[in-house]
PDB file of C-alpha atoms in Angstrom:
ATOM      1  CA  MET S   1      13.528   8.099 -11.315  1.00  0.00           C
ATOM      2  CA  THR S   2      10.429  10.253 -11.853  1.00  0.00           C
ATOM      3  CA  PRO S   3       7.809   9.106  -9.270  1.00  0.00           C
ATOM      4  CA  ILE S   4       4.155   9.785  -8.891  1.00  0.00           C
ATOM      5  CA  VAL S   5       2.073   8.895  -5.801  1.00  0.00           C
ATOM      6  CA  MET S   6      -1.355   7.360  -6.505  1.00  0.00           C
ATOM      7  CA  ILE S   7      -4.056   6.688  -3.961  1.00  0.00           C
ATOM      8  CA  PRO S   8      -6.748   4.144  -5.062  1.00  0.00           C
ATOM      9  CA  ALA S   9     -10.159   4.826  -3.352  1.00  0.00           C
ATOM     10  CA  ARG S  10     -13.583   3.229  -3.956  1.00  0.00           C
ATOM     11  CA  MET S  11     -16.867   3.615  -2.068  1.00  0.00           C
ATOM     12  CA  ALA S  12     -17.912  -0.066  -2.128  1.00  0.00           C
ATOM     13  CA  ALA S  13     -15.707  -1.482   0.606  1.00  0.00           C
ATOM     14  CA  SER S  14     -17.444  -4.623   1.888  1.00  0.00           C
ATOM     15  CA  ARG S  15     -16.892  -4.185   5.662  1.00  0.00           C
ATOM     16  CA  LEU S  16     -17.135  -0.350   5.797  1.00  0.00           C
ATOM     17  CA  PRO S  17     -19.020   1.064   2.746  1.00  0.00           C
ATOM     18  CA  GLY S  18     -18.249   4.513   1.919  1.00  0.00           C
ATOM     19  CA  LYS S  19     -15.140   4.611   4.122  1.00  0.00           C
ATOM     20  CA  PRO S  20     -13.038   7.074   2.062  1.00  0.00           C
ATOM     21  CA  MET S  21     -15.712   9.595   3.011  1.00  0.00           C
ATOM     22  CA  ALA S  22     -15.732   8.708   6.661  1.00  0.00           C
ATOM     23  CA  ASP S  23     -15.151  11.857   8.799  1.00  0.00           C
ATOM     24  CA  ILE S  24     -12.119  12.129  10.919  1.00  0.00           C
ATOM     25  CA  GLY S  25     -11.770  15.427  12.726  1.00  0.00           C
ATOM     26  CA  GLY S  26     -13.923  17.258  10.205  1.00  0.00           C
ATOM     27  CA  GLU S  27     -12.376  15.994   7.003  1.00  0.00           C
ATOM     28  CA  PRO S  28     -12.994  12.862   4.979  1.00  0.00           C
ATOM     29  CA  MET S  29     -10.419  10.076   5.486  1.00  0.00           C
ATOM     30  CA  ILE S  30      -9.255  10.213   1.821  1.00  0.00           C
ATOM     31  CA  VAL S  31      -8.288  13.899   2.341  1.00  0.00           C
ATOM     32  CA  HIS S  32      -6.214  12.920   5.328  1.00  0.00           C
ATOM     33  CA  VAL S  33      -4.377  10.357   3.219  1.00  0.00           C
ATOM     34  CA  TRP S  34      -3.909  12.786   0.356  1.00  0.00           C
ATOM     35  CA  ARG S  35      -2.396  15.405   2.806  1.00  0.00           C
ATOM     36  CA  ARG S  36       0.155  12.949   4.196  1.00  0.00           C
ATOM     37  CA  ALA S  37       1.074  11.835   0.739  1.00  0.00           C
ATOM     38  CA  MET S  38       1.653  15.427  -0.211  1.00  0.00           C
ATOM     39  CA  ALA S  39       3.789  15.924   2.908  1.00  0.00           C
ATOM     40  CA  ALA S  40       6.036  13.042   1.717  1.00  0.00           C
ATOM     41  CA  ALA S  41       7.112  15.431  -1.059  1.00  0.00           C
ATOM     42  CA  ILE S  42       8.403  12.753  -3.423  1.00  0.00           C
ATOM     43  CA  GLY S  43       6.261  13.631  -6.460  1.00  0.00           C
ATOM     44  CA  ASP S  44       2.792  14.523  -7.744  1.00  0.00           C
ATOM     45  CA  VAL S  45      -0.166  12.918  -5.855  1.00  0.00           C
ATOM     46  CA  VAL S  46      -3.324  11.782  -7.505  1.00  0.00           C
ATOM     47  CA  VAL S  47      -6.321   9.884  -6.136  1.00  0.00           C
ATOM     48  CA  ALA S  48      -7.675   7.234  -8.450  1.00  0.00           C
ATOM     49  CA  THR S  49     -11.356   6.619  -7.839  1.00  0.00           C
ATOM     50  CA  ASP S  50     -14.564   5.440  -9.348  1.00  0.00           C
ATOM     51  CA  SER S  51     -16.657   7.922  -7.270  1.00  0.00           C
ATOM     52  CA  GLU S  52     -17.458  11.508  -8.174  1.00  0.00           C
ATOM     53  CA  GLU S  53     -17.999  12.208  -4.515  1.00  0.00           C
ATOM     54  CA  ILE S  54     -14.498  11.151  -3.647  1.00  0.00           C
ATOM     55  CA  ALA S  55     -13.037  13.104  -6.513  1.00  0.00           C
ATOM     56  CA  GLY S  56     -14.980  16.151  -5.447  1.00  0.00           C
ATOM     57  CA  VAL S  57     -13.763  16.269  -1.928  1.00  0.00           C
ATOM     58  CA  VAL S  58     -10.202  15.717  -2.991  1.00  0.00           C
ATOM     59  CA  ARG S  59     -10.422  18.581  -5.572  1.00  0.00           C
ATOM     60  CA  ALA S  60     -12.127  20.807  -2.997  1.00  0.00           C
ATOM     61  CA  ALA S  61      -9.060  20.310  -0.753  1.00  0.00           C
ATOM     62  CA  GLY S  62      -6.824  21.390  -3.589  1.00  0.00           C
ATOM     63  CA  GLY S  63      -5.853  17.865  -4.753  1.00  0.00           C
ATOM     64  CA  ARG S  64      -6.041  15.931  -8.056  1.00  0.00           C
ATOM     65  CA  ALA S  65      -8.268  13.072  -8.856  1.00  0.00           C
ATOM     66  CA  GLN S  66      -8.561  10.748 -11.799  1.00  0.00           C
ATOM     67  CA  MET S  67     -11.796   8.891 -12.604  1.00  0.00           C
ATOM     68  CA  THR S  68     -11.476   5.141 -13.244  1.00  0.00           C
ATOM     69  CA  ARG S  69     -13.951   2.211 -13.938  1.00  0.00           C
ATOM     70  CA  ASP S  70     -15.889   0.757 -11.102  1.00  0.00           C
ATOM     71  CA  ASP S  71     -15.062  -2.897 -11.840  1.00  0.00           C
ATOM     72  CA  HIS S  72     -11.391  -3.221 -10.917  1.00  0.00           C
ATOM     73  CA  PRO S  73     -10.541  -6.266  -8.765  1.00  0.00           C
ATOM     74  CA  SER S  74      -7.646  -4.486  -7.057  1.00  0.00           C
ATOM     75  CA  GLY S  75      -6.026  -1.085  -6.315  1.00  0.00           C
ATOM     76  CA  SER S  76      -3.208  -2.090  -8.465  1.00  0.00           C
ATOM     77  CA  ASP S  77      -5.532  -2.438 -11.452  1.00  0.00           C
ATOM     78  CA  ARG S  78      -7.077   0.946 -10.636  1.00  0.00           C
ATOM     79  CA  ILE S  79      -3.884   2.885 -10.381  1.00  0.00           C
ATOM     80  CA  HIS S  80      -2.740   1.223 -13.658  1.00  0.00           C
ATOM     81  CA  GLU S  81      -5.783   2.610 -15.463  1.00  0.00           C
ATOM     82  CA  ALA S  82      -5.236   6.002 -13.819  1.00  0.00           C
ATOM     83  CA  ILE S  83      -1.550   6.320 -14.648  1.00  0.00           C
ATOM     84  CA  THR S  84      -2.217   5.211 -18.249  1.00  0.00           C
ATOM     85  CA  ALA S  85      -4.759   7.923 -18.619  1.00  0.00           C
ATOM     86  CA  ILE S  86      -2.717  10.626 -16.903  1.00  0.00           C
ATOM     87  CA  ASP S  87       0.560   9.898 -18.501  1.00  0.00           C
ATOM     88  CA  PRO S  88       0.350   7.959 -21.791  1.00  0.00           C
ATOM     89  CA  GLU S  89       3.838   9.072 -22.779  1.00  0.00           C
ATOM     90  CA  GLY S  90       5.371   7.237 -19.778  1.00  0.00           C
ATOM     91  CA  ARG S  91       7.059  10.284 -18.163  1.00  0.00           C
ATOM     92  CA  PHE S  92       6.484   8.796 -14.675  1.00  0.00           C
ATOM     93  CA  ASP S  93       8.461   5.554 -14.345  1.00  0.00           C
ATOM     94  CA  VAL S  94       7.705   4.814 -10.586  1.00  0.00           C
ATOM     95  CA  VAL S  95       4.296   4.612  -9.186  1.00  0.00           C
ATOM     96  CA  VAL S  96       3.883   4.711  -5.372  1.00  0.00           C
ATOM     97  CA  ASN S  97       0.657   3.111  -4.324  1.00  0.00           C
ATOM     98  CA  VAL S  98      -0.552   4.507  -0.952  1.00  0.00           C
ATOM     99  CA  GLN S  99      -3.775   2.756   0.184  1.00  0.00           C
ATOM    100  CA  GLY S 100      -6.698   5.138   0.767  1.00  0.00           C
ATOM    101  CA  ASP S 101      -7.544   3.696   4.155  1.00  0.00           C
ATOM    102  CA  LEU S 102      -4.368   4.781   5.958  1.00  0.00           C
ATOM    103  CA  PRO S 103      -5.373   8.137   7.345  1.00  0.00           C
ATOM    104  CA  LEU S 104      -2.482   8.238   9.919  1.00  0.00           C
ATOM    105  CA  ILE S 105       0.271   6.952   7.566  1.00  0.00           C
ATOM    106  CA  SER S 106       3.475   8.948   8.085  1.00  0.00           C
ATOM    107  CA  PRO S 107       5.134  10.858   5.257  1.00  0.00           C
ATOM    108  CA  GLN S 108       8.336   9.121   6.439  1.00  0.00           C
ATOM    109  CA  ALA S 109       6.864   5.708   5.685  1.00  0.00           C
ATOM    110  CA  ILE S 110       5.871   6.818   2.177  1.00  0.00           C
ATOM    111  CA  ARG S 111       9.391   8.119   1.520  1.00  0.00           C
ATOM    112  CA  ALA S 112      10.795   4.809   2.860  1.00  0.00           C
ATOM    113  CA  VAL S 113       8.873   2.718   0.329  1.00  0.00           C
ATOM    114  CA  PHE S 114      10.165   4.884  -2.541  1.00  0.00           C
ATOM    115  CA  ALA S 115      13.635   4.312  -1.173  1.00  0.00           C
ATOM    116  CA  ALA S 116      13.066   0.501  -1.459  1.00  0.00           C
ATOM    117  CA  ILE S 117      13.252   0.632  -5.257  1.00  0.00           C
ATOM    118  CA  ASP S 118      16.687   2.105  -5.615  1.00  0.00           C
ATOM    119  CA  HIS S 119      18.187  -0.588  -7.921  1.00  0.00           C
ATOM    120  CA  PRO S 120      17.068  -1.297 -11.476  1.00  0.00           C
ATOM    121  CA  ASP S 121      16.661  -5.030 -10.729  1.00  0.00           C
ATOM    122  CA  ILE S 122      13.918  -4.253  -8.072  1.00  0.00           C
ATOM    123  CA  ALA S 123      10.400  -4.452  -9.696  1.00  0.00           C
ATOM    124  CA  LEU S 124       8.690  -3.250  -6.587  1.00  0.00           C
ATOM    125  CA  GLY S 125       9.416  -2.009  -3.090  1.00  0.00           C
ATOM    126  CA  THR S 126       7.416  -2.473   0.039  1.00  0.00           C
ATOM    127  CA  LEU S 127       7.453  -1.932   3.900  1.00  0.00           C
ATOM    128  CA  VAL S 128       7.711  -4.197   6.912  1.00  0.00           C
ATOM    129  CA  ALA S 129       7.756  -3.748  10.628  1.00  0.00           C
ATOM    130  CA  ARG S 130       9.060  -6.047  13.312  1.00  0.00           C
ATOM    131  CA  ILE S 131       6.390  -8.026  15.169  1.00  0.00           C
ATOM    132  CA  GLU S 132       6.513  -7.361  18.888  1.00  0.00           C
ATOM    133  CA  ARG S 133       3.247  -8.799  20.108  1.00  0.00           C
ATOM    134  CA  GLU S 134       3.106 -12.551  20.618  1.00  0.00           C
ATOM    135  CA  GLU S 135      -0.441 -12.897  19.364  1.00  0.00           C
ATOM    136  CA  GLU S 136       0.470 -11.333  16.061  1.00  0.00           C
ATOM    137  CA  ARG S 137       3.001 -14.084  15.313  1.00  0.00           C
ATOM    138  CA  THR S 138       0.176 -16.606  14.749  1.00  0.00           C
ATOM    139  CA  ALA S 139      -2.644 -14.271  13.587  1.00  0.00           C
ATOM    140  CA  SER S 140      -3.624 -15.047   9.983  1.00  0.00           C
ATOM    141  CA  GLN S 141      -4.617 -11.434   9.348  1.00  0.00           C
ATOM    142  CA  VAL S 142      -1.042 -10.282  10.042  1.00  0.00           C
ATOM    143  CA  VAL S 143       0.841 -11.059   6.832  1.00  0.00           C
ATOM    144  CA  LYS S 144       4.468 -12.057   7.367  1.00  0.00           C
ATOM    145  CA  MET S 145       7.297 -11.361   4.978  1.00  0.00           C
ATOM    146  CA  VAL S 146       9.991 -14.032   4.708  1.00  0.00           C
ATOM    147  CA  GLY S 147      13.197 -12.512   3.294  1.00  0.00           C
ATOM    148  CA  SER S 148      16.935 -12.356   3.345  1.00  0.00           C
ATOM    149  CA  GLU S 149      18.384  -9.286   5.053  1.00  0.00           C
ATOM    150  CA  THR S 150      20.720  -7.618   2.565  1.00  0.00           C
ATOM    151  CA  ALA S 151      21.624  -4.671   4.828  1.00  0.00           C
ATOM    152  CA  PRO S 152      20.375  -3.422   8.212  1.00  0.00           C
ATOM    153  CA  GLY S 153      16.637  -2.944   7.904  1.00  0.00           C
ATOM    154  CA  ARG S 154      16.565  -3.910   4.177  1.00  0.00           C
ATOM    155  CA  PHE S 155      15.317  -7.132   2.795  1.00  0.00           C
ATOM    156  CA  ARG S 156      14.973  -9.235  -0.473  1.00  0.00           C
ATOM    157  CA  CYS S 157      11.585 -10.708  -0.100  1.00  0.00           C
ATOM    158  CA  LEU S 158      11.288 -14.451  -0.822  1.00  0.00           C
ATOM    159  CA  TYR S 159       7.740 -15.096   0.340  1.00  0.00           C
ATOM    160  CA  PHE S 160       4.680 -13.685   1.980  1.00  0.00           C
ATOM    161  CA  THR S 161       2.235 -15.807   4.113  1.00  0.00           C
ATOM    162  CA  ARG S 162      -0.519 -15.694   6.638  1.00  0.00           C
ATOM    163  CA  ALA S 163       1.238 -18.479   8.490  1.00  0.00           C
ATOM    164  CA  THR S 164       3.839 -18.173  11.268  1.00  0.00           C
ATOM    165  CA  ALA S 165       7.148 -18.130   9.158  1.00  0.00           C
ATOM    166  CA  PRO S 166      10.024 -18.592   9.217  1.00  0.00           C
ATOM    167  CA  TRP S 167      10.383 -21.279  11.733  1.00  0.00           C
ATOM    168  CA  GLY S 168      12.913 -20.981  14.594  1.00  0.00           C
ATOM    169  CA  ASP S 169      14.428 -18.307  16.676  1.00  0.00           C
ATOM    170  CA  GLY S 170      14.545 -14.759  15.344  1.00  0.00           C
ATOM    171  CA  PRO S 171      12.282 -11.913  14.410  1.00  0.00           C
ATOM    172  CA  LEU S 172       9.152 -12.087  12.312  1.00  0.00           C
ATOM    173  CA  TRP S 173       8.177  -9.226   9.997  1.00  0.00           C
ATOM    174  CA  HIS S 174       4.718  -7.721   9.479  1.00  0.00           C
ATOM    175  CA  HIS S 175       4.141  -6.877   5.843  1.00  0.00           C
ATOM    176  CA  ILE S 176       2.684  -3.406   5.202  1.00  0.00           C
ATOM    177  CA  GLY S 177       0.713  -3.180   2.037  1.00  0.00           C
ATOM    178  CA  LEU S 178       2.334  -0.035   0.646  1.00  0.00           C
ATOM    179  CA  TYR S 179       4.082  -0.370  -2.625  1.00  0.00           C
ATOM    180  CA  ALA S 180       6.410   1.420  -4.972  1.00  0.00           C
ATOM    181  CA  TRP S 181       6.173  -0.059  -8.481  1.00  0.00           C
ATOM    182  CA  ARG S 182       8.355   0.316 -11.484  1.00  0.00           C
ATOM    183  CA  ARG S 183       5.822   1.321 -14.087  1.00  0.00           C
ATOM    184  CA  SER S 184       6.911  -1.530 -16.421  1.00  0.00           C
ATOM    185  CA  ALA S 185       6.479  -3.996 -13.551  1.00  0.00           C
ATOM    186  CA  LEU S 186       2.946  -2.718 -12.743  1.00  0.00           C
ATOM    187  CA  ALA S 187       1.937  -3.049 -16.423  1.00  0.00           C
ATOM    188  CA  ARG S 188       3.271  -6.674 -16.534  1.00  0.00           C
ATOM    189  CA  PHE S 189       1.578  -7.493 -13.203  1.00  0.00           C
ATOM    190  CA  VAL S 190      -1.919  -6.415 -13.977  1.00  0.00           C
ATOM    191  CA  ALA S 191      -1.738  -8.267 -17.311  1.00  0.00           C
ATOM    192  CA  LEU S 192      -1.067 -11.592 -15.476  1.00  0.00           C
ATOM    193  CA  PRO S 193      -3.732 -13.970 -14.342  1.00  0.00           C
ATOM    194  CA  PRO S 194      -4.099 -14.460 -10.528  1.00  0.00           C
ATOM    195  CA  SER S 195      -1.417 -17.091  -9.496  1.00  0.00           C
ATOM    196  CA  ALA S 196      -1.945 -20.336  -7.616  1.00  0.00           C
ATOM    197  CA  LEU S 197      -0.292 -19.168  -4.311  1.00  0.00           C
ATOM    198  CA  GLU S 198      -1.847 -15.744  -4.603  1.00  0.00           C
ATOM    199  CA  THR S 199      -5.275 -17.367  -4.728  1.00  0.00           C
ATOM    200  CA  ARG S 200      -4.470 -19.821  -1.960  1.00  0.00           C
ATOM    201  CA  GLU S 201      -2.963 -17.217   0.527  1.00  0.00           C
ATOM    202  CA  LYS S 202      -5.214 -14.383  -0.765  1.00  0.00           C
ATOM    203  CA  LEU S 203      -2.105 -12.217  -1.083  1.00  0.00           C
ATOM    204  CA  GLU S 204      -1.832 -10.326  -4.345  1.00  0.00           C
ATOM    205  CA  GLN S 205       1.996  -9.735  -4.034  1.00  0.00           C
ATOM    206  CA  LEU S 206       2.553 -13.452  -4.453  1.00  0.00           C
ATOM    207  CA  ARG S 207       1.630 -13.060  -8.139  1.00  0.00           C
ATOM    208  CA  ALA S 208       4.652 -10.846  -8.645  1.00  0.00           C
ATOM    209  CA  LEU S 209       6.984 -13.266  -6.880  1.00  0.00           C
ATOM    210  CA  GLU S 210       5.659 -16.264  -8.816  1.00  0.00           C
ATOM    211  CA  ALA S 211       6.332 -14.340 -11.923  1.00  0.00           C
ATOM    212  CA  GLY S 212       9.870 -13.834 -10.962  1.00  0.00           C
ATOM    213  CA  MET S 213       9.666 -10.195  -9.989  1.00  0.00           C
ATOM    214  CA  ARG S 214      12.103  -8.930  -7.290  1.00  0.00           C
ATOM    215  CA  ILE S 215      10.473  -7.363  -4.335  1.00  0.00           C
ATOM    216  CA  ASP S 216      12.591  -5.508  -1.713  1.00  0.00           C
ATOM    217  CA  ALA S 217      11.362  -4.275   1.621  1.00  0.00           C
ATOM    218  CA  VAL S 218      12.471  -1.556   4.037  1.00  0.00           C
ATOM    219  CA  ALA S 219      11.822  -1.778   7.808  1.00  0.00           C
ATOM    220  CA  VAL S 220       9.837   0.895   9.463  1.00  0.00           C
ATOM    221  CA  ASP S 221       9.190   1.435  13.174  1.00  0.00           C
ATOM    222  CA  ASP S 222       5.422   1.139  13.222  1.00  0.00           C
ATOM    223  CA  VAL S 223       2.527  -0.526  11.324  1.00  0.00           C
ATOM    224  CA  PRO S 224       0.153   2.238  10.224  1.00  0.00           C
ATOM    225  CA  LEU S 225      -3.434   1.887  11.277  1.00  0.00           C
ATOM    226  CA  GLY S 226      -5.562   0.566   8.393  1.00  0.00           C
ATOM    227  CA  VAL S 227      -9.220   1.369   8.557  1.00  0.00           C
ATOM    228  CA  ASP S 228     -11.341  -1.686   7.589  1.00  0.00           C
ATOM    229  CA  THR S 229     -14.036  -1.733  10.382  1.00  0.00           C
ATOM    230  CA  PRO S 230     -16.077   0.696  12.473  1.00  0.00           C
ATOM    231  CA  ALA S 231     -13.820  -0.212  15.347  1.00  0.00           C
ATOM    232  CA  ASP S 232     -10.742   0.852  13.263  1.00  0.00           C
ATOM    233  CA  LEU S 233     -12.384   4.097  12.310  1.00  0.00           C
ATOM    234  CA  HIS S 234     -13.186   4.803  15.955  1.00  0.00           C
ATOM    235  CA  ARG S 235      -9.572   4.221  16.863  1.00  0.00           C
ATOM    236  CA  ALA S 236      -8.429   6.419  13.990  1.00  0.00           C
ATOM    237  CA  ARG S 237     -10.755   9.263  15.285  1.00  0.00           C
ATOM    238  CA  GLN S 238      -9.249   8.885  18.827  1.00  0.00           C
ATOM    239  CA  LEU S 239      -5.702   8.950  17.617  1.00  0.00           C
ATOM    240  CA  HIS S 240      -6.358  12.109  15.374  1.00  0.00           C
ATOM    241  CA  ALA S 241      -7.993  13.741  18.345  1.00  0.00           C
ATOM    242  CA  GLN S 242      -4.945  13.009  20.419  1.00  0.00           C
ATOM    243  CA  GLY S 243      -2.796  14.748  17.861  1.00  0.00           C
ATOM    244  CA  ALA S 244      -1.262  11.808  15.937  1.00  0.00           C
ATOM    245  CA  ALA S 245       1.517  13.597  14.062  1.00  0.00           C
ATOM    246  CA  PRO S 246       2.156  13.266  10.295  1.00  0.00           C
TER     247      PRO S 246
END
């Protein structure tokens, strides 16, 4: 496999506008994500963005940015446009999608999601972490993965839901929205219309499952902090100041 890591980033986030440029320890958040993706050392890293400001700070840090349209409905659509522009010949056959609002993501987690796509039947790989806090078992904002464990810490995903599932005794798994796509699967995915379950649960990955794509997941120890609100940003700044390690 020949992978590339792509980080979609846009300025128009509804709950925290301009968040890729939010300062964390003297650098924009998007630069922190780029540095951690580089540290994963699995391939080239490109930020896909609709903002010249975002592209400028990435390039100033020594990174690479690809401009995209500003009307994409999702990060998946944005990285598909970017990879098509960067590599029309199809040299890169795996696209690792690292969200631009994960400034404390560990390079180990990025490497783990790449490892989840180690069989040609797998269309995309993702990450999960065991739910330990009782309140997260029922929280709708915590997306649960329902799957069959095929090896210790390795799953074939059967469903994703905001409900508490599966029923009965046993662990629940928190889905982490980090993906490693086979490029052919990404192209197929963005060409499909939103599916019924995707629309109902508001979970994009269900479109892939409904289309018959195989998704595998690898378990990691912790859920990385995603920055969606001012409170999240404050927490990220605190953790960075405390020396949160890559």
